[in-house]
PDB file of C-alpha atoms in Angstrom:
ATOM      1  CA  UNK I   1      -4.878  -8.100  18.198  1.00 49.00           C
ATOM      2  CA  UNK I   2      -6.040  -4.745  18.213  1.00 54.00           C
ATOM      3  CA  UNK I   3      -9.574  -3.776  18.996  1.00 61.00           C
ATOM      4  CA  UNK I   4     -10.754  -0.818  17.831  1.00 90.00           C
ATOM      5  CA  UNK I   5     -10.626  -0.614  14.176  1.00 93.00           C
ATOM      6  CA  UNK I   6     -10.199   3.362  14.616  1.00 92.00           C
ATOM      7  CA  UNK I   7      -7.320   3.145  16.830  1.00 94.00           C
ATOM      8  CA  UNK I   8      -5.531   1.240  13.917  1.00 96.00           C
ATOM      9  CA  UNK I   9      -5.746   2.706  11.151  1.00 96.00           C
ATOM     10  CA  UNK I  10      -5.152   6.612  13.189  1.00 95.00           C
ATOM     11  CA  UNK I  11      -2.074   4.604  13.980  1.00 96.00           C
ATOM     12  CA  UNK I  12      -1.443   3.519  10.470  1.00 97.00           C
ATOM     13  CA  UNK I  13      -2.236   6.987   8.903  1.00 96.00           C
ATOM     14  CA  UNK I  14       0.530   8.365  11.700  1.00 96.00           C
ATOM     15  CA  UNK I  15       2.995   6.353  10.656  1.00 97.00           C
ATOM     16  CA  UNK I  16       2.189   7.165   7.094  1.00 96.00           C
ATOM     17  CA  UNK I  17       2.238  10.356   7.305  1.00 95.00           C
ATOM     18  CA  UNK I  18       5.448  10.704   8.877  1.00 96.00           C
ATOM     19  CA  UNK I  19       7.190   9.283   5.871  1.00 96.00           C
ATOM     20  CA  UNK I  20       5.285  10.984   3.669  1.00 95.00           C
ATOM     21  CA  UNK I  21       4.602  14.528   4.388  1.00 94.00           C
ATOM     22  CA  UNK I  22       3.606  15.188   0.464  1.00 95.00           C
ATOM     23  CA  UNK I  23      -0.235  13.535   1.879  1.00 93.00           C
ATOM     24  CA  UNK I  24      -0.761  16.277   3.989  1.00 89.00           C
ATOM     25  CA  UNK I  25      -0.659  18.832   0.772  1.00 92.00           C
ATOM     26  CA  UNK I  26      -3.441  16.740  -0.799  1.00 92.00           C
ATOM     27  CA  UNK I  27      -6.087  17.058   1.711  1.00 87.00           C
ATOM     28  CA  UNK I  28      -5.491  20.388   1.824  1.00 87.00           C
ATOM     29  CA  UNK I  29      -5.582  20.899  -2.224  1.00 89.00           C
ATOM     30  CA  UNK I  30      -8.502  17.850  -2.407  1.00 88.00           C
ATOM     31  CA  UNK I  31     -10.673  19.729   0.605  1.00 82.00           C
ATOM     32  CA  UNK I  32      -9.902  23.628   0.620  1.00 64.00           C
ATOM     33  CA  UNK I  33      -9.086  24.813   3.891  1.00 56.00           C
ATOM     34  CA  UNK I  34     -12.377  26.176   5.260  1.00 55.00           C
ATOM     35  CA  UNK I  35     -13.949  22.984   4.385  1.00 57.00           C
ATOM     36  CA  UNK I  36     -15.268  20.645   7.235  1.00 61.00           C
ATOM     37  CA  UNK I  37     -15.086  17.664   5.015  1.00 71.00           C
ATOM     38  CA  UNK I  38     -12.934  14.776   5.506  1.00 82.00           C
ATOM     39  CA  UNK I  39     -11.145  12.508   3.165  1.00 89.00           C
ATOM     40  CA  UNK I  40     -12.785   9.468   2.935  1.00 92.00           C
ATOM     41  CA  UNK I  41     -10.545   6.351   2.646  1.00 95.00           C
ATOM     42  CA  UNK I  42     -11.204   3.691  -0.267  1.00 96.00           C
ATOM     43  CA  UNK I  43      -8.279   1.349   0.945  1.00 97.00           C
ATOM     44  CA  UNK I  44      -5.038   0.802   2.753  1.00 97.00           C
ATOM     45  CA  UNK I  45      -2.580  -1.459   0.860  1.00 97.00           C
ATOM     46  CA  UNK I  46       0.461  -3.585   2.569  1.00 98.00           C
ATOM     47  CA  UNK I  47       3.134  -5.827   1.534  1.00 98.00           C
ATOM     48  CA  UNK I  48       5.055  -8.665   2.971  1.00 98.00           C
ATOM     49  CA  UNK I  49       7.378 -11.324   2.153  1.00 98.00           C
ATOM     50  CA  UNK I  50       5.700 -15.141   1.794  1.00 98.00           C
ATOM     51  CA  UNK I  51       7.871 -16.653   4.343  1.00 98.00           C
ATOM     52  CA  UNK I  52       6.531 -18.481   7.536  1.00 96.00           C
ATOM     53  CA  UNK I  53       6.794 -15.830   9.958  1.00 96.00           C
ATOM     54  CA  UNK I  54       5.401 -12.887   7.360  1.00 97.00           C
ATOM     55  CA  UNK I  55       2.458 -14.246   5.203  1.00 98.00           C
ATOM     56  CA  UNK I  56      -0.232 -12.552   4.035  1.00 98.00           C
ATOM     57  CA  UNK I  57      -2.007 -14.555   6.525  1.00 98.00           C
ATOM     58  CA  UNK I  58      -0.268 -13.807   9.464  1.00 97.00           C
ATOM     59  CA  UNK I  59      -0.976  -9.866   8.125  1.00 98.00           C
ATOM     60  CA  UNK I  60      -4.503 -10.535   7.537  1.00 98.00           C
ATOM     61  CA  UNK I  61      -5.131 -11.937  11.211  1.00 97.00           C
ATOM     62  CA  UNK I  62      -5.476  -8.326  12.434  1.00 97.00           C
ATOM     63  CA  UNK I  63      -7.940  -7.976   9.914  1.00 97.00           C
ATOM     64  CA  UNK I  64     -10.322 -10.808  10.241  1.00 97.00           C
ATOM     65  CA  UNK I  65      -9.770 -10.085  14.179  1.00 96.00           C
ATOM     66  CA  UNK I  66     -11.944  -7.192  13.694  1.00 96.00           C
ATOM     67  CA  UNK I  67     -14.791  -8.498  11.564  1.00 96.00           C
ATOM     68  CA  UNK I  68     -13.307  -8.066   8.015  1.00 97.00           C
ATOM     69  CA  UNK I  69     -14.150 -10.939   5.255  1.00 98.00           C
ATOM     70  CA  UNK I  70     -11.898 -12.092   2.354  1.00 98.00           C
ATOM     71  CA  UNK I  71     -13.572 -11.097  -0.788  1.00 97.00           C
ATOM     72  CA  UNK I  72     -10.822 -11.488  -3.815  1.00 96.00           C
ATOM     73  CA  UNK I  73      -7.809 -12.929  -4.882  1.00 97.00           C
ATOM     74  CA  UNK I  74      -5.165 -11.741  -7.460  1.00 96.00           C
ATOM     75  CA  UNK I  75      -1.663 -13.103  -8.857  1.00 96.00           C
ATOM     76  CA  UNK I  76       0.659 -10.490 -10.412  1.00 94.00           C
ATOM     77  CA  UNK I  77       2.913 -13.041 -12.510  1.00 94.00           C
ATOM     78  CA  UNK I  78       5.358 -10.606 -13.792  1.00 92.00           C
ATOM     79  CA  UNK I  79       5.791  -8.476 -10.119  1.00 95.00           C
ATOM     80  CA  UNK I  80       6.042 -12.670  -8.444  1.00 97.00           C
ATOM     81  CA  UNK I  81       2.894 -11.708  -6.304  1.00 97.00           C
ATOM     82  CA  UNK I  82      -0.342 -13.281  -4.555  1.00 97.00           C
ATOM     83  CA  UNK I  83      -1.941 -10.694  -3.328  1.00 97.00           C
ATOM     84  CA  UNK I  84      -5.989 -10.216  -1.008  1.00 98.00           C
ATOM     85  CA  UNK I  85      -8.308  -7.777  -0.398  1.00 97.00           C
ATOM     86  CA  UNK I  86     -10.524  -7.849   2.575  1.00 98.00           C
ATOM     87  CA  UNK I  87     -13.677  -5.956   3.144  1.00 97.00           C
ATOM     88  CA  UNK I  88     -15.560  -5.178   6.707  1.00 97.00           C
ATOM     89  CA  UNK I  89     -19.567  -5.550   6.795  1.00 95.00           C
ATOM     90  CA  UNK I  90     -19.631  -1.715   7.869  1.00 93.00           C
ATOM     91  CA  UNK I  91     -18.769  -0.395   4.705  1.00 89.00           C
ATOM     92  CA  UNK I  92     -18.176   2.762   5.839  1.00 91.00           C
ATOM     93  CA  UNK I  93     -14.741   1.095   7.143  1.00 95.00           C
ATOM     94  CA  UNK I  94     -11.423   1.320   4.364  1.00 97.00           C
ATOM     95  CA  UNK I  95     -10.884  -1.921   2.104  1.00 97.00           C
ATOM     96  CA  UNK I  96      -7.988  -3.558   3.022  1.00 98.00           C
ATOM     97  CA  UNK I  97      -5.043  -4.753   0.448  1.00 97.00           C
ATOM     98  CA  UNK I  98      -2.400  -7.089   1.329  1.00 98.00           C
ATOM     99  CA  UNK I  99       0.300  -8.493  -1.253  1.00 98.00           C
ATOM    100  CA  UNK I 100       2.765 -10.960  -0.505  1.00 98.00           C
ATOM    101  CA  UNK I 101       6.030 -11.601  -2.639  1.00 98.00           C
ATOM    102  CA  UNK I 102       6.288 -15.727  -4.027  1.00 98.00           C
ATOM    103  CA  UNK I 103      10.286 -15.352  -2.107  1.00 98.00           C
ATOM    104  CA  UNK I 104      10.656 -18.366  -3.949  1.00 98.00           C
ATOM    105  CA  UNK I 105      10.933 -16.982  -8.118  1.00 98.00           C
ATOM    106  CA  UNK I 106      13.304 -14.616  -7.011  1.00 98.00           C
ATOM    107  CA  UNK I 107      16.974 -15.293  -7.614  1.00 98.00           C
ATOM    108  CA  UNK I 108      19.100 -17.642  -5.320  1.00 98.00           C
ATOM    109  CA  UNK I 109      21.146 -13.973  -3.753  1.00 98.00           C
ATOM    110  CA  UNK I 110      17.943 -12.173  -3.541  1.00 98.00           C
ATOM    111  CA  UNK I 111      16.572 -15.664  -1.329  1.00 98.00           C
ATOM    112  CA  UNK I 112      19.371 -15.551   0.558  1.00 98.00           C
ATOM    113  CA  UNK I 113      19.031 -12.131   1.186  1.00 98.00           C
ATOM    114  CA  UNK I 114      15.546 -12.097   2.088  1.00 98.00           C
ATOM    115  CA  UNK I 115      15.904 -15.203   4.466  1.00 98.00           C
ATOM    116  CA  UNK I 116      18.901 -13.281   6.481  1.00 98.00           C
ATOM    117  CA  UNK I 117      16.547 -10.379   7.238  1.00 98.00           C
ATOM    118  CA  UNK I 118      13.366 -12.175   8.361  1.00 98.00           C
ATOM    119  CA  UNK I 119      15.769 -14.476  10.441  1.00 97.00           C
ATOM    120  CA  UNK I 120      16.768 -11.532  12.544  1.00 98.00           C
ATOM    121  CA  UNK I 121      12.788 -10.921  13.282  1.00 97.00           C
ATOM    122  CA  UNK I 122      10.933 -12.761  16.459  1.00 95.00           C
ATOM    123  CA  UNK I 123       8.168 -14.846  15.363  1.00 93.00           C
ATOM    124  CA  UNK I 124       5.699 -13.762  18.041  1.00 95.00           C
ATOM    125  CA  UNK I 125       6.121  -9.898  16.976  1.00 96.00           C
ATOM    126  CA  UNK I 126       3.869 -10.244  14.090  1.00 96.00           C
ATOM    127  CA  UNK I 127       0.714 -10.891  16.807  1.00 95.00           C
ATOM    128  CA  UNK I 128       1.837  -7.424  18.824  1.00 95.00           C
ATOM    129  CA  UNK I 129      -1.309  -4.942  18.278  1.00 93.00           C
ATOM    130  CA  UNK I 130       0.964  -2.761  16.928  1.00 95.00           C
ATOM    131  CA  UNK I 131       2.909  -4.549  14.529  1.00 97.00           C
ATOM    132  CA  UNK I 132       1.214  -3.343  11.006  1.00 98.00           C
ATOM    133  CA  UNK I 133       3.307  -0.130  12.032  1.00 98.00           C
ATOM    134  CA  UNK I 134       6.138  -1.514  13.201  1.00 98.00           C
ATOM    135  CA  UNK I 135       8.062  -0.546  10.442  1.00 97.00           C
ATOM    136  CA  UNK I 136      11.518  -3.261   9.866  1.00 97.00           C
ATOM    137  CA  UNK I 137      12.521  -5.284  11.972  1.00 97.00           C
ATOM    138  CA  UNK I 138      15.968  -6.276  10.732  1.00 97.00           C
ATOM    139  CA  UNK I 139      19.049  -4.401   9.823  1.00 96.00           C
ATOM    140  CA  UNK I 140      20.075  -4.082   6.236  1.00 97.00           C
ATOM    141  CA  UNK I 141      22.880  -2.999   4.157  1.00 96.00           C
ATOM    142  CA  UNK I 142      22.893  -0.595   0.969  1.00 96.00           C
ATOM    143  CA  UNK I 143      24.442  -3.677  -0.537  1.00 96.00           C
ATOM    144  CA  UNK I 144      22.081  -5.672  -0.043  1.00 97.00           C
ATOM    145  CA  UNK I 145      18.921  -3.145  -0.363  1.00 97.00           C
ATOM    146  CA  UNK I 146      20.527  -2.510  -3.757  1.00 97.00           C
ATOM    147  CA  UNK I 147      21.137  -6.480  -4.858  1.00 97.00           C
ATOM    148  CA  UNK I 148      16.843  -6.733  -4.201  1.00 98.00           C
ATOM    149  CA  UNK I 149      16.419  -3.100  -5.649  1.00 97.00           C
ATOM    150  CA  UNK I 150      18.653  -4.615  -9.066  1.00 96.00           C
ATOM    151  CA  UNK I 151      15.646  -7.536  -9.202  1.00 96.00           C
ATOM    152  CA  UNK I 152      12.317  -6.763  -7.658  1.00 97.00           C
ATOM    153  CA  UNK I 153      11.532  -3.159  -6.148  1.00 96.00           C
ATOM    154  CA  UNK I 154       8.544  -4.272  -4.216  1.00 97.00           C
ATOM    155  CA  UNK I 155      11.443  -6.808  -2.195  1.00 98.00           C
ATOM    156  CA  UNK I 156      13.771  -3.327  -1.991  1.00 97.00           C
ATOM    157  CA  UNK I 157      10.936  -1.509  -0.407  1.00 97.00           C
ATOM    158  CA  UNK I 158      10.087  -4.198   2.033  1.00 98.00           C
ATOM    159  CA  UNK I 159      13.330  -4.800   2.600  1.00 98.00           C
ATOM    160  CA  UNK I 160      13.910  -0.973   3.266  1.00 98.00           C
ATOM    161  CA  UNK I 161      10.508   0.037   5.135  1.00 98.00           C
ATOM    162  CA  UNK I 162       9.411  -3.376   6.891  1.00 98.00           C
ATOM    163  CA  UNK I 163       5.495  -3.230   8.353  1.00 98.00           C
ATOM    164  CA  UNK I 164       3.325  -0.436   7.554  1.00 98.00           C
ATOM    165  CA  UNK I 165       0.891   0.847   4.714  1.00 97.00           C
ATOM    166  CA  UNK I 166       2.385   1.103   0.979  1.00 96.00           C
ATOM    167  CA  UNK I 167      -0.484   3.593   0.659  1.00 96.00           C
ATOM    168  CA  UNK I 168      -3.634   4.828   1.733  1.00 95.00           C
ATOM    169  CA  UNK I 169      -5.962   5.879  -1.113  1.00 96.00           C
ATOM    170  CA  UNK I 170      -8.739   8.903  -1.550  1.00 95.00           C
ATOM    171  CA  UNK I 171     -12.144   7.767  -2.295  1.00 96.00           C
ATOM    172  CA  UNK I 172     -12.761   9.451  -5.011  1.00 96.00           C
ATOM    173  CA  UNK I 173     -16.639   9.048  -5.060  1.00 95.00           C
ATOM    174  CA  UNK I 174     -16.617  11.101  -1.648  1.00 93.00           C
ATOM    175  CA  UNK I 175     -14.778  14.189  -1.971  1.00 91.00           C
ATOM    176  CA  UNK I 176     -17.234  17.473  -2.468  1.00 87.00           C
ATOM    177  CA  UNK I 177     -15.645  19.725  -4.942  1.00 84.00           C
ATOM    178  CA  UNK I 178     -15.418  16.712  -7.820  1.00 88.00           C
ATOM    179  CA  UNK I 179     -15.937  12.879  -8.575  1.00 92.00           C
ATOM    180  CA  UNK I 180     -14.227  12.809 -11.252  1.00 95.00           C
ATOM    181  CA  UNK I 181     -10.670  11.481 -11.141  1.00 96.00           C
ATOM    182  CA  UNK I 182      -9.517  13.351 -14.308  1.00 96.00           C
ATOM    183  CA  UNK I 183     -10.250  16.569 -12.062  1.00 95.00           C
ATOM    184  CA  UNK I 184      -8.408  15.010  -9.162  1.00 95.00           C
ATOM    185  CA  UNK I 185      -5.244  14.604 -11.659  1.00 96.00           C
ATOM    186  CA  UNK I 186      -5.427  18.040 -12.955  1.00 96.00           C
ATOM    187  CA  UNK I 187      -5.279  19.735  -9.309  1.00 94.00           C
ATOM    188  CA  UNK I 188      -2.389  17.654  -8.325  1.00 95.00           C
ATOM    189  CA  UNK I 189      -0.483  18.441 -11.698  1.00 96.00           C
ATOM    190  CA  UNK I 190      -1.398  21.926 -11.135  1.00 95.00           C
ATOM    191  CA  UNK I 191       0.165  22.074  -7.645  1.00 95.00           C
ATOM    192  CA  UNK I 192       3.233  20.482  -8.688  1.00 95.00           C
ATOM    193  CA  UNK I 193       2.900  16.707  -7.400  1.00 95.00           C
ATOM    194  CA  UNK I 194       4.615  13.872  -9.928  1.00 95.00           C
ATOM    195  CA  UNK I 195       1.966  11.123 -10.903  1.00 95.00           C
ATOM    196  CA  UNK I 196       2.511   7.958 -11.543  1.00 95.00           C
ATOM    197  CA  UNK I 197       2.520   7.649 -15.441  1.00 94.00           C
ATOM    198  CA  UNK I 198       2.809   3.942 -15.951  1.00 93.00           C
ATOM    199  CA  UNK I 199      -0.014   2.210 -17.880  1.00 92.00           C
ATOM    200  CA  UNK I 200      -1.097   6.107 -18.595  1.00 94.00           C
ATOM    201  CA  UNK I 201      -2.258   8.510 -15.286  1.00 96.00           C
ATOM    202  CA  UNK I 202      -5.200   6.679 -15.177  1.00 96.00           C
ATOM    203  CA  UNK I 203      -5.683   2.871 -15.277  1.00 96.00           C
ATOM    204  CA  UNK I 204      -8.670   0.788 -15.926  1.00 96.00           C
ATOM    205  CA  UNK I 205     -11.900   3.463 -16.198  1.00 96.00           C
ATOM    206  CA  UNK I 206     -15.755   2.415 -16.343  1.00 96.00           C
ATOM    207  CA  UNK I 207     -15.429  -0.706 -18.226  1.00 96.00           C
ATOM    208  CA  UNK I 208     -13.750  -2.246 -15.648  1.00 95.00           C
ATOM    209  CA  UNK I 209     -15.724  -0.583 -13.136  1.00 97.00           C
ATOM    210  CA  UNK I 210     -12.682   1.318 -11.309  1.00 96.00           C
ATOM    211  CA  UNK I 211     -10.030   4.006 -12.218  1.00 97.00           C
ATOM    212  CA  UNK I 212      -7.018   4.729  -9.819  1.00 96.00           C
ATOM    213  CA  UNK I 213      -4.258   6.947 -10.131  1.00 96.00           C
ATOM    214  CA  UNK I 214      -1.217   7.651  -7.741  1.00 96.00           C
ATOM    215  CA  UNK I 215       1.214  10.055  -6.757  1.00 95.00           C
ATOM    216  CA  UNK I 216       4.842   9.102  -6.969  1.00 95.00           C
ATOM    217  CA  UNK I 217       6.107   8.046  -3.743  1.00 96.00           C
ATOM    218  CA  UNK I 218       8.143  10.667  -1.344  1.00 96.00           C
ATOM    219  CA  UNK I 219      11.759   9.983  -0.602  1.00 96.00           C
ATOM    220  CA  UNK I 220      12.728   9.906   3.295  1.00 96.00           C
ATOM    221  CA  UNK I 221      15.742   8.845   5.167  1.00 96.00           C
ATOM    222  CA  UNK I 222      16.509   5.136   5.796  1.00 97.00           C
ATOM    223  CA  UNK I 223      19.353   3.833   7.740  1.00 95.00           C
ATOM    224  CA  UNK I 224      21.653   1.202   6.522  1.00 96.00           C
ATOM    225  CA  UNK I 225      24.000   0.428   8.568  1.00 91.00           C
ATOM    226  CA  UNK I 226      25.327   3.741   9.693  1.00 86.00           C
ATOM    227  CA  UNK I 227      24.230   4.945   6.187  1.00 93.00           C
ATOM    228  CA  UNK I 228      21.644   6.945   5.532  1.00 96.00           C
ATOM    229  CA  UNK I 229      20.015   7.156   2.169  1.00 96.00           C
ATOM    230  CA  UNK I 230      16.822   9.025   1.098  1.00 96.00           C
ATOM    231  CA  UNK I 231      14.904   6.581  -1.082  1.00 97.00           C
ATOM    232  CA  UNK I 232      11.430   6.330  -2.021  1.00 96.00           C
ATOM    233  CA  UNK I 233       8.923   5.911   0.937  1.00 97.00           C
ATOM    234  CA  UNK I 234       4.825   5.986   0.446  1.00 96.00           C
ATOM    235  CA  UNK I 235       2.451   7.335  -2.266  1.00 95.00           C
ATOM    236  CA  UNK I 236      -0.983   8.092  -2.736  1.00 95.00           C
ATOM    237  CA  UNK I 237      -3.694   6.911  -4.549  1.00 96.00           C
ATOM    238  CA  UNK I 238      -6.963   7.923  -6.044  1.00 96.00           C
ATOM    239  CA  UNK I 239     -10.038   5.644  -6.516  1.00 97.00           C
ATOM    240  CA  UNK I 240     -13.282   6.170  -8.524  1.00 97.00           C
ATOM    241  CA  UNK I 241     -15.598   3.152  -7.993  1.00 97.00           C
ATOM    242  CA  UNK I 242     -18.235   3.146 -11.101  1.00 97.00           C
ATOM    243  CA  UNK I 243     -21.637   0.688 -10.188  1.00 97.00           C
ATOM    244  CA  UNK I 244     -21.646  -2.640 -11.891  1.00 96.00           C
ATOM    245  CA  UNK I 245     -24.857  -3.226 -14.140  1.00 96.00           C
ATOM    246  CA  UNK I 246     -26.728  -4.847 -11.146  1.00 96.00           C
ATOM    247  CA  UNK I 247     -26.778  -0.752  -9.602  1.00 96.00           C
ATOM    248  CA  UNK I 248     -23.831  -1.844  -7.178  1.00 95.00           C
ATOM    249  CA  UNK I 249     -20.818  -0.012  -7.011  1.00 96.00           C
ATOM    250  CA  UNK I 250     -17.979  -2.317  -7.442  1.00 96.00           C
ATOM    251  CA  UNK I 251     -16.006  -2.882  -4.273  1.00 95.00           C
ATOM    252  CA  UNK I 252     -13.170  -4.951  -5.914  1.00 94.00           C
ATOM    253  CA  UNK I 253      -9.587  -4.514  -7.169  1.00 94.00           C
ATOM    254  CA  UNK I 254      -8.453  -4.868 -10.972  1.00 92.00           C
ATOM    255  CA  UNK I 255      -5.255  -6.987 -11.303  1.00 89.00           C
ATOM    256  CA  UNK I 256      -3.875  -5.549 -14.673  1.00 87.00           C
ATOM    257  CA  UNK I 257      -3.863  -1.657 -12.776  1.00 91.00           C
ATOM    258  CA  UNK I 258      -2.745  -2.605  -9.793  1.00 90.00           C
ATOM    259  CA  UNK I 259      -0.323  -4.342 -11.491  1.00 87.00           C
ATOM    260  CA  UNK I 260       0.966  -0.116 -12.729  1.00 90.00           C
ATOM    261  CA  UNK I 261       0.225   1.468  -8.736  1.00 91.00           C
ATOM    262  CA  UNK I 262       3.075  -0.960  -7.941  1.00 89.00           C
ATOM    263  CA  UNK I 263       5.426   1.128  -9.885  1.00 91.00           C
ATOM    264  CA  UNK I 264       4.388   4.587  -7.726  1.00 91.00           C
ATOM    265  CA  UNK I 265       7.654   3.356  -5.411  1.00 92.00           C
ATOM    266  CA  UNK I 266       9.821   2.903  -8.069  1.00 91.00           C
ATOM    267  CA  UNK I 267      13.336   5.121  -7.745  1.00 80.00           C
ATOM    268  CA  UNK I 268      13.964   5.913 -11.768  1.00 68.00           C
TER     269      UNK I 268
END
């Protein structure tokens, strides 16, 4: 398990990044050039299948390896998810997000299919340091990635990407030039970027203590089987955390708009 918190998620964002160039664009619209700020990161999300070898648990491990606590639960009953977040007593240090798709509701060819892919993975890789980044660990076929894509895009994407973050996510509360996530929304329409318009560009707001928006995700090249396919890789997302009438700024996740961030991978 790794040990340095740091040395993760650098590795994470590098992985990111390399999939989805478009992130690059928004520091540099979100921060000006000259500035010396830096983006401040409200969470990283993942997702995983809930089979033996890939649960949430078994994702989590890293996590709680290096000090961070489970603080909330959430079921997306439409989307067949359970999903975590996990929080680290140095708050300074990204939330962490991990989903985990109930393999089971899905239909008996998308089981089957599912099952044949995490059978090609060794158990033991899931423990490697590095394997939140490992990216896929199977090989698939545009058949196949199109039989999951037909019934549950979240499976496609796995099924397509493997191990690494969905998304990272701005803090919205930290950036200099504005706090407001309207403002956020209005530079990236104004430079050109696609947002996520499902459950409207912003979902939840003050009375519900958090509003996120996202990008829509890049496209990048996937192989399958000899084939290679541009389909949709990693977004980003915007956070602004409102305090909760105790004075404490809410630290959790809202089910009902995560529920619409899912949707910034979708291909229509």
């Amino acid at each position: 398990m790794h040990s340095n918190i740091d040395a993760l998620f650098d590795n994470l964002w590098k992985d990111y990044i390399a999939i989805t160039p478009s992130a690059h664009k928004v520091h540099a619209l979100l921060l000006g050039e000259e500035s010396g700020d830096e983006i401040v990161n409200d969470h990283v999300a993942f997702r995983t299948f809930n089979l033996d070898k890939t649960s949430l648990d078994k994702l989590a491990a890293h996590f709680l390896a290096l000090g961070y606590e489970e603080k909330g639960q959430y079921n997306f009953e439409a989307k067949k998810l359970d999903a975590k977040h996990f929080e680290h007593p140095d708050d300074t240090q990204p939330k962490v997000f991990i989903s985990e798709l109930r393999v089971q509701e899905l239909s008996d060819e998308a089981q089957k299919i599912i099952h044949k892919l995490v059978d090609q993975m060794n158990a033991d890789t899931v423990t490697e340091d590095n394997f939140l980044y490992s990216g896929r660990h199977w090989d698939i076929t545009k058949a196949d990635y199109d039989t999951l894509l037909n019934e549950s895009e979240y499976a496609a994407w796995l099924a397509a990407w493997g191990f690494r973050a969905n998304h990272f996510t701005v803090s919205v509360n930290h950036l200099s030039q504005t706090q407001e996530l309207s403002d956020v929304n209005d530079l990236l329409k104004e430079a050109g970027f696609v947002l996520n318009t499902s459950g409207g560009e912003i979902k939840g707001g003050p009375d519900v203590f958090l509003a996120q928006s996202s990008t829509m995700a890049d496209r990048a090249d996937v192989d399958f089987g000899g084939e290679t396919i541009a389909i949709p890789s990693c977004f980003y997302e915007f956070a602004q955390r409102y305090d909760m009438p105790n004075g404490k700024r809410y630290q959790g996740f809202v089910a009902a708009s995560a529920d619409k961030i899912f949707e910034s991978t979708n291909t229509k």
